[in-house]
Structure formats: structure tokens, C-alpha cells
XYZ file of N, CA and C in Angstrom:
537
model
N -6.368 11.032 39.078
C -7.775 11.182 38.830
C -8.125 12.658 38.871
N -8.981 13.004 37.932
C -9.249 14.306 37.635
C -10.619 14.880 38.052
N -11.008 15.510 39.191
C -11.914 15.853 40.023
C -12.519 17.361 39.184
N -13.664 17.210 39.199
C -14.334 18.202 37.745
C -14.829 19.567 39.048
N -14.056 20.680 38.935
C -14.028 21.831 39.982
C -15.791 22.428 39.248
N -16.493 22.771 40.626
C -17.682 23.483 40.089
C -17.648 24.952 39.622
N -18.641 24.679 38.793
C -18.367 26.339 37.804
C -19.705 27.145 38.387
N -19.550 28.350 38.016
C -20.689 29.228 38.361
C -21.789 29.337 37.088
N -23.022 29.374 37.988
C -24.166 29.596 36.972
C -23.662 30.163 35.425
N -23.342 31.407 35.767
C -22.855 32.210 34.592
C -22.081 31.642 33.445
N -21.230 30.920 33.930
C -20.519 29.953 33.292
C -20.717 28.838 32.217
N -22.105 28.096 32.762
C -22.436 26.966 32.540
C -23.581 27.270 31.716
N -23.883 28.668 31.334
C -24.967 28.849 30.619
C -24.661 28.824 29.054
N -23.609 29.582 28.598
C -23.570 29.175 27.364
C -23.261 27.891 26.883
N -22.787 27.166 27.495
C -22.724 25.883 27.341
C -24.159 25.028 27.309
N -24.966 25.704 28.070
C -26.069 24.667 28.106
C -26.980 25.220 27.136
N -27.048 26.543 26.866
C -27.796 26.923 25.441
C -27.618 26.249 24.513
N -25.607 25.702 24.360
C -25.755 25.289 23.021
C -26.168 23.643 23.247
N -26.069 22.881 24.110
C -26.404 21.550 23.965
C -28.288 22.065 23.821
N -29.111 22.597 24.090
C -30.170 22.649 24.164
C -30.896 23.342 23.022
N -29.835 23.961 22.210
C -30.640 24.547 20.703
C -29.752 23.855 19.873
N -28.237 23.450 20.205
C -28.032 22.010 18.755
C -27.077 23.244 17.458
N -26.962 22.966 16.698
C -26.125 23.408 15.450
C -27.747 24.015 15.101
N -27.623 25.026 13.872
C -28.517 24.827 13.051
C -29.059 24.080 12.106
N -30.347 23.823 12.355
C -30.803 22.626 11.274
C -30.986 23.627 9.544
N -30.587 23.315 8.863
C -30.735 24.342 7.061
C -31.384 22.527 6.584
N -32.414 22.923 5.787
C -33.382 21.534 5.062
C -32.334 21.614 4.278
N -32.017 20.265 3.699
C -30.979 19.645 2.247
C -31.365 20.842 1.444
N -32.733 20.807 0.772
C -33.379 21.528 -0.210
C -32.862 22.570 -0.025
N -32.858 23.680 0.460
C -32.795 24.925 0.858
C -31.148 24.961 1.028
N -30.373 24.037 1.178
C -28.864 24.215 0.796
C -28.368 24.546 -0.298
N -28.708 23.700 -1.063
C -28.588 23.853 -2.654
C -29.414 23.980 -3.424
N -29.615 25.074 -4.418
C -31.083 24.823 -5.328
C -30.944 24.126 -6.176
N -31.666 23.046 -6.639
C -31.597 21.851 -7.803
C -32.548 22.332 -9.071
N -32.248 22.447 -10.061
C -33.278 23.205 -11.181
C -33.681 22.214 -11.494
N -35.046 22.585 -11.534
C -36.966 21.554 -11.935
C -37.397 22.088 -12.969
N -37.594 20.950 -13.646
C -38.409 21.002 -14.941
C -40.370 21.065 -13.955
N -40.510 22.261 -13.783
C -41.866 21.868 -13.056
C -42.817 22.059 -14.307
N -43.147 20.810 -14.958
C -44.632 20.810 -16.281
C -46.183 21.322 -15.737
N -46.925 22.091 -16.685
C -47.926 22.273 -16.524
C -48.797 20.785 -16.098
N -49.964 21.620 -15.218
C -50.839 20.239 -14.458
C -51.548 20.008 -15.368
N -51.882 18.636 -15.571
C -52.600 18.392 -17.003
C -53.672 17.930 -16.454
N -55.003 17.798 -17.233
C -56.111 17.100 -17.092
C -56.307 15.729 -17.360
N -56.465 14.693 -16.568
C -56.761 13.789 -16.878
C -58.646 13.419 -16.625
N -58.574 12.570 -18.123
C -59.818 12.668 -18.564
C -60.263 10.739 -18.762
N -60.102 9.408 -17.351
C -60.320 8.431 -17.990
C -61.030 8.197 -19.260
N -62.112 8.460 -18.613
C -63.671 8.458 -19.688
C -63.358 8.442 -20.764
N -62.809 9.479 -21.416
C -62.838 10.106 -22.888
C -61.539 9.669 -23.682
N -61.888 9.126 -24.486
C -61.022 8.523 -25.884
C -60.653 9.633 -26.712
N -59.170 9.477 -26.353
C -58.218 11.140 -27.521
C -58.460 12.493 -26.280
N -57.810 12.922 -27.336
C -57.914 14.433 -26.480
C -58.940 15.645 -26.543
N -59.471 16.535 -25.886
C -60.624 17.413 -26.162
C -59.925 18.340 -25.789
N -60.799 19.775 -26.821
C -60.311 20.966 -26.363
C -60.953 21.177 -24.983
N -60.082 22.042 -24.000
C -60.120 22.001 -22.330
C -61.612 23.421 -22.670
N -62.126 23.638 -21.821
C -63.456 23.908 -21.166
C -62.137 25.050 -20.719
N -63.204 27.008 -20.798
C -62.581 27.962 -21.027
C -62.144 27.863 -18.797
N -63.138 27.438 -18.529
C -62.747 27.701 -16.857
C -61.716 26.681 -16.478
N -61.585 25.393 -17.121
C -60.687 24.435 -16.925
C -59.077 25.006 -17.114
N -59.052 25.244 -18.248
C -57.661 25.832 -19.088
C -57.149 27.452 -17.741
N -57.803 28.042 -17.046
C -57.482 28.567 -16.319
C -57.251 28.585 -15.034
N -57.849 27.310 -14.529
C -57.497 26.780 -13.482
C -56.424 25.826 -13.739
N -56.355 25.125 -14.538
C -55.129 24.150 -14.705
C -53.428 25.443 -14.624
N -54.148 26.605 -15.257
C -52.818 27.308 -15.627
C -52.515 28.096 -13.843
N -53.550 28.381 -13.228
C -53.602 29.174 -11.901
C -53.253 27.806 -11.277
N -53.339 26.626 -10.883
C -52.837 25.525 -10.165
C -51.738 25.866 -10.801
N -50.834 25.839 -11.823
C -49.613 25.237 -12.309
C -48.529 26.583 -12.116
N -49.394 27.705 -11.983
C -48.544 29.066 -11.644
C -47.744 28.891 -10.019
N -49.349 28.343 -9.292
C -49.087 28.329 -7.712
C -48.036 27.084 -7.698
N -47.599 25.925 -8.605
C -46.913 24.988 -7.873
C -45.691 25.534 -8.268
N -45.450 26.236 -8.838
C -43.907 26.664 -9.823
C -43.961 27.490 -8.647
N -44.863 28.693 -8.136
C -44.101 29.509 -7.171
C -43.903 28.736 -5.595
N -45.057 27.559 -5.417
C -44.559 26.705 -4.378
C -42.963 26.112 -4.304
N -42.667 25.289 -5.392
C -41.653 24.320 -5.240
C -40.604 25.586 -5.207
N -40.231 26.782 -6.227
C -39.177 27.813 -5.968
C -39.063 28.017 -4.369
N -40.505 28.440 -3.564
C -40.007 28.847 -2.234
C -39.280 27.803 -1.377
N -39.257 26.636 -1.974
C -38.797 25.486 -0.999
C -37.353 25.034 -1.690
N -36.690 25.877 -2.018
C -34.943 25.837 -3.192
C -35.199 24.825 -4.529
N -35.981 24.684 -4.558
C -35.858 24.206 -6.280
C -35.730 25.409 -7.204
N -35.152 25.119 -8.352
C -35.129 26.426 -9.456
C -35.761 25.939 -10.520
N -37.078 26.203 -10.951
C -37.763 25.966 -11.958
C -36.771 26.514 -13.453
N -37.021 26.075 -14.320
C -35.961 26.335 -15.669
C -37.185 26.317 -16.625
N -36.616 26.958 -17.591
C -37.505 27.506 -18.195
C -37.743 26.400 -19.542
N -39.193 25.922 -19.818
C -39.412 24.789 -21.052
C -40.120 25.522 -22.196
N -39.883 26.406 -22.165
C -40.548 27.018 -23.694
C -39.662 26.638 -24.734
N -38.152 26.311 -24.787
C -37.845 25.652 -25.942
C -38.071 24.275 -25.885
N -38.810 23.330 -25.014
C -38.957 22.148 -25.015
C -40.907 22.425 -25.584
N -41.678 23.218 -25.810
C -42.843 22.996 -26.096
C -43.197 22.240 -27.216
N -42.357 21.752 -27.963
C -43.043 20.603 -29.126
C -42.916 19.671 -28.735
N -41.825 19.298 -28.126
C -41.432 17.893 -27.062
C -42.968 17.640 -26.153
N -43.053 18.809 -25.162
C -44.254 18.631 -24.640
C -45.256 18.391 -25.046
N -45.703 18.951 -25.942
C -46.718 18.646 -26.842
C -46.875 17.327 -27.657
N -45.922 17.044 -28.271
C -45.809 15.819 -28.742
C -46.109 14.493 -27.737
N -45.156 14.802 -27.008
C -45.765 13.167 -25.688
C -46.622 13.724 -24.443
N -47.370 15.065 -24.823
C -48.425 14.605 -23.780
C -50.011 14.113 -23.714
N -50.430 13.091 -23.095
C -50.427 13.950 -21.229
C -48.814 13.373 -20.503
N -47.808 13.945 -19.834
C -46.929 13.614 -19.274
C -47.515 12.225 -18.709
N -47.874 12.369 -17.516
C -48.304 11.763 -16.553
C -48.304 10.141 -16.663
N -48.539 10.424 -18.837
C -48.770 9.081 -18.926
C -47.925 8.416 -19.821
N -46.997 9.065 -20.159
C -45.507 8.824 -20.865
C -44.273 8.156 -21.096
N -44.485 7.905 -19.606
C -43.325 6.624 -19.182
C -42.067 7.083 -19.627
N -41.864 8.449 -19.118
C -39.890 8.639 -19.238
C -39.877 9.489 -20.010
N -40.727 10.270 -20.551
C -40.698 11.483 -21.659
C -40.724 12.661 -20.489
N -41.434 12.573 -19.613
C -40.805 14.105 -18.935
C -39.664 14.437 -18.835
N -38.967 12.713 -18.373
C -37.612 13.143 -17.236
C -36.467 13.367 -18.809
N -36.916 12.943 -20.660
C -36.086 13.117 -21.143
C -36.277 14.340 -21.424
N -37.745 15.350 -21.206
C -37.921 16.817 -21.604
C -36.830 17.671 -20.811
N -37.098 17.088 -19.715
C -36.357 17.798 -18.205
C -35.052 17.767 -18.323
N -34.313 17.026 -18.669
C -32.699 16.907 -18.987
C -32.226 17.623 -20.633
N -33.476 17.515 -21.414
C -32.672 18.834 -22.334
C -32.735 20.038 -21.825
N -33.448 20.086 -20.851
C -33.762 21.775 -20.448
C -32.845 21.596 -19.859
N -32.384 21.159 -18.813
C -30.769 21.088 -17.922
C -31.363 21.076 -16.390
N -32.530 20.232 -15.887
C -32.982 20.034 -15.057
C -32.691 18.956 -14.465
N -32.634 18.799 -13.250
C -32.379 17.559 -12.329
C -33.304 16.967 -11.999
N -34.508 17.712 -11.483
C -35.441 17.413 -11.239
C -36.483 17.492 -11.805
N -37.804 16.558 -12.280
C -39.592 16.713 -12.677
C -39.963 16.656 -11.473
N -40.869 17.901 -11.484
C -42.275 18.008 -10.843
C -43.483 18.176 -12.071
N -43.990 17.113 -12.027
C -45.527 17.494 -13.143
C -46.805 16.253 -12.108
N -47.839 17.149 -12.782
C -48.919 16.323 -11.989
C -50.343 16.461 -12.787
N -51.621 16.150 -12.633
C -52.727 16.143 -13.071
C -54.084 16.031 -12.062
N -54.731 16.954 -13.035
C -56.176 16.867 -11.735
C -56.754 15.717 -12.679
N -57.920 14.808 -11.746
C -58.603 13.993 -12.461
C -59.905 14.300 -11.850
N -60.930 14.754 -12.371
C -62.497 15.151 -11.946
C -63.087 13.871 -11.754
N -63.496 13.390 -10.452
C -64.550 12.153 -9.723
C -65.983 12.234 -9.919
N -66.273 13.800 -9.428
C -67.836 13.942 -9.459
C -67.502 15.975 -10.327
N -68.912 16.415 -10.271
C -68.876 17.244 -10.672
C -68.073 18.587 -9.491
N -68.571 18.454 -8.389
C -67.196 19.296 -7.364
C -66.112 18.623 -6.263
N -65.584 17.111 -6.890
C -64.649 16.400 -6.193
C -63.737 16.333 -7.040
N -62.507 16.703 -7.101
C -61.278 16.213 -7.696
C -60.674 15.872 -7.400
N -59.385 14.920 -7.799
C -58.221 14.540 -7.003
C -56.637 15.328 -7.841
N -55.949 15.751 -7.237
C -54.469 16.214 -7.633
C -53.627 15.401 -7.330
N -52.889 15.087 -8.013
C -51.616 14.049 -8.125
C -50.658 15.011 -8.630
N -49.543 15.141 -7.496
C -48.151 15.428 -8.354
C -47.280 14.787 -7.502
N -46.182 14.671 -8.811
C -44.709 13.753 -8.507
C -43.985 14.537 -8.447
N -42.594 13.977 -8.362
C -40.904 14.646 -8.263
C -40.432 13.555 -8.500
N -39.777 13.690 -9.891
C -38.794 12.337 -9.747
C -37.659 13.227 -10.519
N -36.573 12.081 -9.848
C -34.948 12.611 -10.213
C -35.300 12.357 -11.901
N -34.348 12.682 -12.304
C -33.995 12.748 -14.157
C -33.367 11.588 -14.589
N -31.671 11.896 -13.804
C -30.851 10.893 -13.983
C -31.459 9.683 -13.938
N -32.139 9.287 -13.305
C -32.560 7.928 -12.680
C -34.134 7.439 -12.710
N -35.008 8.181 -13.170
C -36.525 8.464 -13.398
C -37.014 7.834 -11.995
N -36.540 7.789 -10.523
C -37.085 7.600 -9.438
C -37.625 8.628 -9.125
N -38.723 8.078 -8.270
C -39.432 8.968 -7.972
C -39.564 8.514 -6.420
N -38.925 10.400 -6.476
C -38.748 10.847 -4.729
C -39.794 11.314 -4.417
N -40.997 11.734 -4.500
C -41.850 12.323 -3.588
C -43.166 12.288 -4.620
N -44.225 11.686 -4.285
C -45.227 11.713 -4.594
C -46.561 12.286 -3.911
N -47.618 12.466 -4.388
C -48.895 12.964 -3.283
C -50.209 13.427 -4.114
N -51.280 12.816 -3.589
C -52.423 12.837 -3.949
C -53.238 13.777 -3.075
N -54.012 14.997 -3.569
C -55.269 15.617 -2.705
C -56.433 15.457 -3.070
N -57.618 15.390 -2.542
C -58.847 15.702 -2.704
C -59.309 17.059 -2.281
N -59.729 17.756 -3.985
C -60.005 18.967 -3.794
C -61.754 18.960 -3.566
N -62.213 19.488 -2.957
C -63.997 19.443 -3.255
C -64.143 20.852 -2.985
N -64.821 20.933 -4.447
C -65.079 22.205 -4.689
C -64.758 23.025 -5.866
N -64.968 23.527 -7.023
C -64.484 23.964 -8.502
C -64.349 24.989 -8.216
N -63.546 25.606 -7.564
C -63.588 27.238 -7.676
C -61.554 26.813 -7.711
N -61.457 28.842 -8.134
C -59.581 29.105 -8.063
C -59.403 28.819 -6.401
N -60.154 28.914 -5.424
C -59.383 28.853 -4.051
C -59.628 27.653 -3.839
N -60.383 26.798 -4.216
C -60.148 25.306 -3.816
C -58.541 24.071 -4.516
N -58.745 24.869 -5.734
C -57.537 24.756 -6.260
C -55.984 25.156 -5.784
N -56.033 26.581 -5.716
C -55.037 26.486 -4.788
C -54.793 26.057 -3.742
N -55.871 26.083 -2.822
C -55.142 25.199 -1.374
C -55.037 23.800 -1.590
N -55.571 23.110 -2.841
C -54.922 21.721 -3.088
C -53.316 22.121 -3.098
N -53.553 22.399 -4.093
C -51.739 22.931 -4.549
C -50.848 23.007 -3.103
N -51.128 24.144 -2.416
C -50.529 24.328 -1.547
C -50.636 23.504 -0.460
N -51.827 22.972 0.024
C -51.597 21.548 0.798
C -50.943 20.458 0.369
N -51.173 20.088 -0.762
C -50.074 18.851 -1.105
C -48.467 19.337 -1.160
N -47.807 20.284 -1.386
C -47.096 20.487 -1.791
C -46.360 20.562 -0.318
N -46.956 21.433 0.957
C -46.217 21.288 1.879
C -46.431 20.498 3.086
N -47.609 19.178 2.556
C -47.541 18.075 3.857
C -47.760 16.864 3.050
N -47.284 16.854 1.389
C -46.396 15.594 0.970
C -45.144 15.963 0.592
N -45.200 16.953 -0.240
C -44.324 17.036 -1.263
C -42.743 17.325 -0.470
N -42.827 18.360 0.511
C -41.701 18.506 0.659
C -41.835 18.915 2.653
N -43.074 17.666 2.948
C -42.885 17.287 4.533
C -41.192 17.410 5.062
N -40.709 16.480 4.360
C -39.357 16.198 4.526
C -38.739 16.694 3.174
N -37.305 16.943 3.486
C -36.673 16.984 2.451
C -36.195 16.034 1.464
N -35.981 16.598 0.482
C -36.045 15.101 -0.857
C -34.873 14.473 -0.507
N -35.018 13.250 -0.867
C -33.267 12.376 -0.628
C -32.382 12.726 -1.479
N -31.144 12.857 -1.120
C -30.283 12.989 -2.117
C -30.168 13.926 -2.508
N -30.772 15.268 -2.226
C -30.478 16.839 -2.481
C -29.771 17.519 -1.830
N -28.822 17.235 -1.055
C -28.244 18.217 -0.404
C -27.241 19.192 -0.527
């Protein structure tokens, strides 16, 4: 029988640092970067039958939301890829949102793994709601979804939608299957 001899303080300390801080935790995401087709945020418009030209303050907030989520999802290891040779594709089947599988086939000619695209939908005249997804390509599941209520029409209400959804839905946790 093997009688465990006592050690000195000094001793027993690096040992107990490491049971008490663990390996390092690195998020899946942030291991590997996965390249995102991240699509401009589109307007959704129930009400209105066909499409309308966007309202000059709309078209710049949709583009200032859609700047901030491309530089959101990059800081969190996604690699946005670039869809300017997919813009007739886009154009042709949008609004995304409502496509049923045309993003995730935009997103895989670009050589993306991942869609992120989403849409504001206006409730009242200063209530909106933001919806954006993430769904895999291969598989058109969708890993991470999230809805905000923005109140308020200005660029800073907009962005902190953006940036609130993005880092207490979108990527609370890390996506499955990214590591």
C-alpha cells in the first residue's frame, strides 16, 4: 500500500493553478475560419405587392446594418467571401429570405460554407424587427437564428440591433459543427 508523503505549499501550487484554470477554452469558431456568404439585409415589405424602389434613408441603413454584420460575423472567425460575381444570381431570386434554398445555392458558387442573410421588417413607424440566420450550405440547416426589436429609425439604433443580435443570439455559443 502506497502512503501519499506530504508536499510543501510551494509544491502543490502549480498543480492546483492548473486544476483551477483548466486547459484553454479557444470557441470552435475562432479555431477555424469557415467562409460566409454574408448577403445584404433586405427589406421586408408584407403590405406591398412586388417590389418598390427603397426610400433614399432606407437603402443606407440597410447598407450601414449590412456593413456592421459582415464586420460583426469576421470578428467572431467567419470569412466573409466576396459575392459580386454572384450579383445577378442575387438579384434574380431576391428577397433571399424568401427563396427557399437560393442563398445557400448563391453561397456555394462563391465557395462558402456558410449563409448569414437577414431582413428588417418595419411594425410601426419607429419599431422594427431584424431577423438574421446562419445556415450551413451543404445541408441548408439552419444553425443559428435571431430576431431583435429595434425602436427607433436612426443609424445607431440600427447598429446596436446588429450588434446585439449578433452577439447574444447569433454567436452566444458557438455554431455546431465548426470546429
Amino acid at each position: 500500500m502506497l502512503v501519499p508523503r506530504a508536499l510543501s505549499v510551494p509544491a502543490i501550487l502549480p498543480a492546483l493553478a492548473a486544476l483551477l484554470v483548466g486547459p484553454p477554452v479557444i470557441s470552435p469558431v475562432m479555431a477555424a475560419s469557415s467562409p460566409a456568404a454574408v448577403f445584404a439585409i433586405e427589406l421586408a415589405e408584407p403590405g406591398v405587392i412586388g417590389p418598390r424602389p427603397l426610400k433614399p434613408d432606407e437603402a443606407r441603413r440597410l447598407a450601414l446594418a449590412t456593413d456592421a454584420l459582415r464586420r460583426e460575423v469576421a470578428a467572431r472567425g467567419l470569412d466573409p467571401v466576396d459575392l459580386a460575381p454572384q450579383a445577378a444570381a442575387i438579384r434574380r431570386d431576391a428577397p433571399l429570405y424568401k427563396c427557399e434554398g437560393c442563398a445557400e445555392k448563391i453561397a456555394q458558387a462563391a465557395g462558402a460554407a456558410l449563409v448569414v442573410y437577414g431582413y428588417v421588417q418595419r411594425s410601426a413607424p419607429q419599431v422594427l424587427n431584424l431577423n438574421i440566420t446562419i445556415t450551413d450550405v451543404a445541408s441548408g440547416k439552419v444553425l443559428r437564428g435571431g430576431q431583435v426589436v429595434i425602436q427607433g429609425d436612426t443609424d445607431e439604433t440600427w447598429l446596436h440591433g446588429v450588434r446585439s443580435l449578433v452577439k447574444n443570439r447569433l454567436f452566444a455559443e458557438p455554431l455546431p459543427n465548426r470546429s
